[in-house]
Amino acid sequence: MSIIILLLYIGLLIAQRRNKGSVKLTAAVQALQAILWGLIAIDNWADSHTATRIAYLVIVLFSLLAALQSVFHSK
């Protein structure tokens, strides 16, 4: 499952480079990035220190906020 999401993310990054003005594409890339960081956090949660867990949560939240900002800022 995570391989499929990673390939989709790479495809979106390539598409974003080609269409730099697309706000929806930027929001999709940011949302997918948040999902990927969430998967990484879940996979490493048991082996992580508290500081690493907090860093994962902050990265996921910032990615989601960037996606939401892109969606709402475009309207």
GROMACS .gro file of C-alpha atoms in nm:
model
   75
    1MET     CA    1   0.000   0.000   0.000
    2SER     CA    2   0.271   0.247   0.093
    3ILE     CA    3   0.458   0.170  -0.231
    4ILE     CA    4   0.149   0.271  -0.430
    5ILE     CA    5   0.116   0.595  -0.233
    6LEU     CA    6   0.487   0.667  -0.280
    7LEU     CA    7   0.461   0.615  -0.657
    8LEU     CA    8   0.153   0.837  -0.667
    9TYR     CA    9   0.342   1.103  -0.472
   10ILE     CA   10   0.635   1.092  -0.714
   11GLY     CA   11   0.392   1.119  -1.005
   12LEU     CA   12   0.227   1.420  -0.843
   13LEU     CA   13   0.565   1.585  -0.785
   14ILE     CA   14   0.651   1.543  -1.151
   15ALA     CA   15   0.311   1.680  -1.255
   16GLN     CA   16   0.355   1.971  -1.014
   17ARG     CA   17   0.687   2.061  -1.175
   18ARG     CA   18   0.517   2.074  -1.515
   19ASN     CA   19   0.211   2.272  -1.397
   20LYS     CA   20   0.350   2.516  -1.143
   21GLY     CA   21   0.034   2.728  -1.129
   22SER     CA   22  -0.207   2.449  -1.032
   23VAL     CA   23  -0.329   2.509  -0.678
   24LYS     CA   24  -0.529   2.186  -0.666
   25LEU     CA   25  -0.221   1.987  -0.762
   26THR     CA   26  -0.016   2.159  -0.493
   27ALA     CA   27  -0.284   2.079  -0.235
   28ALA     CA   28  -0.292   1.714  -0.348
   29VAL     CA   29   0.087   1.687  -0.318
   30GLN     CA   30   0.080   1.837   0.032
   31ALA     CA   31  -0.203   1.609   0.144
   32LEU     CA   32  -0.030   1.301   0.006
   33GLN     CA   33   0.293   1.412   0.173
   34ALA     CA   34   0.108   1.426   0.506
   35ILE     CA   35  -0.024   1.075   0.448
   36LEU     CA   36   0.324   0.946   0.371
   37TRP     CA   37   0.470   1.107   0.683
   38GLY     CA   38   0.183   0.957   0.881
   39LEU     CA   39   0.264   0.611   0.745
   40ILE     CA   40   0.631   0.658   0.832
   41ALA     CA   41   0.535   0.771   1.183
   42ILE     CA   42   0.305   0.473   1.235
   43ASP     CA   43   0.572   0.234   1.110
   44ASN     CA   44   0.839   0.374   1.343
   45TRP     CA   45   0.621   0.471   1.640
   46ALA     CA   46   0.726   0.187   1.874
   47ASP     CA   47   1.099   0.237   1.810
   48SER     CA   48   1.097   0.619   1.824
   49HIS     CA   49   1.193   0.852   2.105
   50THR     CA   50   0.948   1.112   2.227
   51ALA     CA   51   1.122   1.393   2.038
   52THR     CA   52   1.103   1.195   1.713
   53ARG     CA   53   0.733   1.127   1.767
   54ILE     CA   54   0.668   1.495   1.823
   55ALA     CA   55   0.866   1.580   1.508
   56TYR     CA   56   0.657   1.333   1.306
   57LEU     CA   57   0.334   1.486   1.436
   58VAL     CA   58   0.452   1.840   1.360
   59ILE     CA   59   0.552   1.747   1.005
   60VAL     CA   60   0.218   1.577   0.941
   61LEU     CA   61   0.027   1.874   1.080
   62PHE     CA   62   0.228   2.126   0.879
   63SER     CA   63   0.173   1.926   0.560
   64LEU     CA   64  -0.201   1.909   0.623
   65LEU     CA   65  -0.216   2.279   0.705
   66ALA     CA   66  -0.028   2.362   0.385
   67ALA     CA   67  -0.275   2.152   0.185
   68LEU     CA   68  -0.574   2.320   0.348
   69GLN     CA   69  -0.419   2.661   0.300
   70SER     CA   70  -0.371   2.590  -0.069
   71VAL     CA   71  -0.733   2.484  -0.108
   72PHE     CA   72  -0.885   2.774   0.084
   73HIS     CA   73  -0.643   3.036  -0.040
   74SER     CA   74  -0.732   2.960  -0.401
   75LYS     CA   75  -1.101   3.042  -0.351
   0.00000   0.00000   0.00000
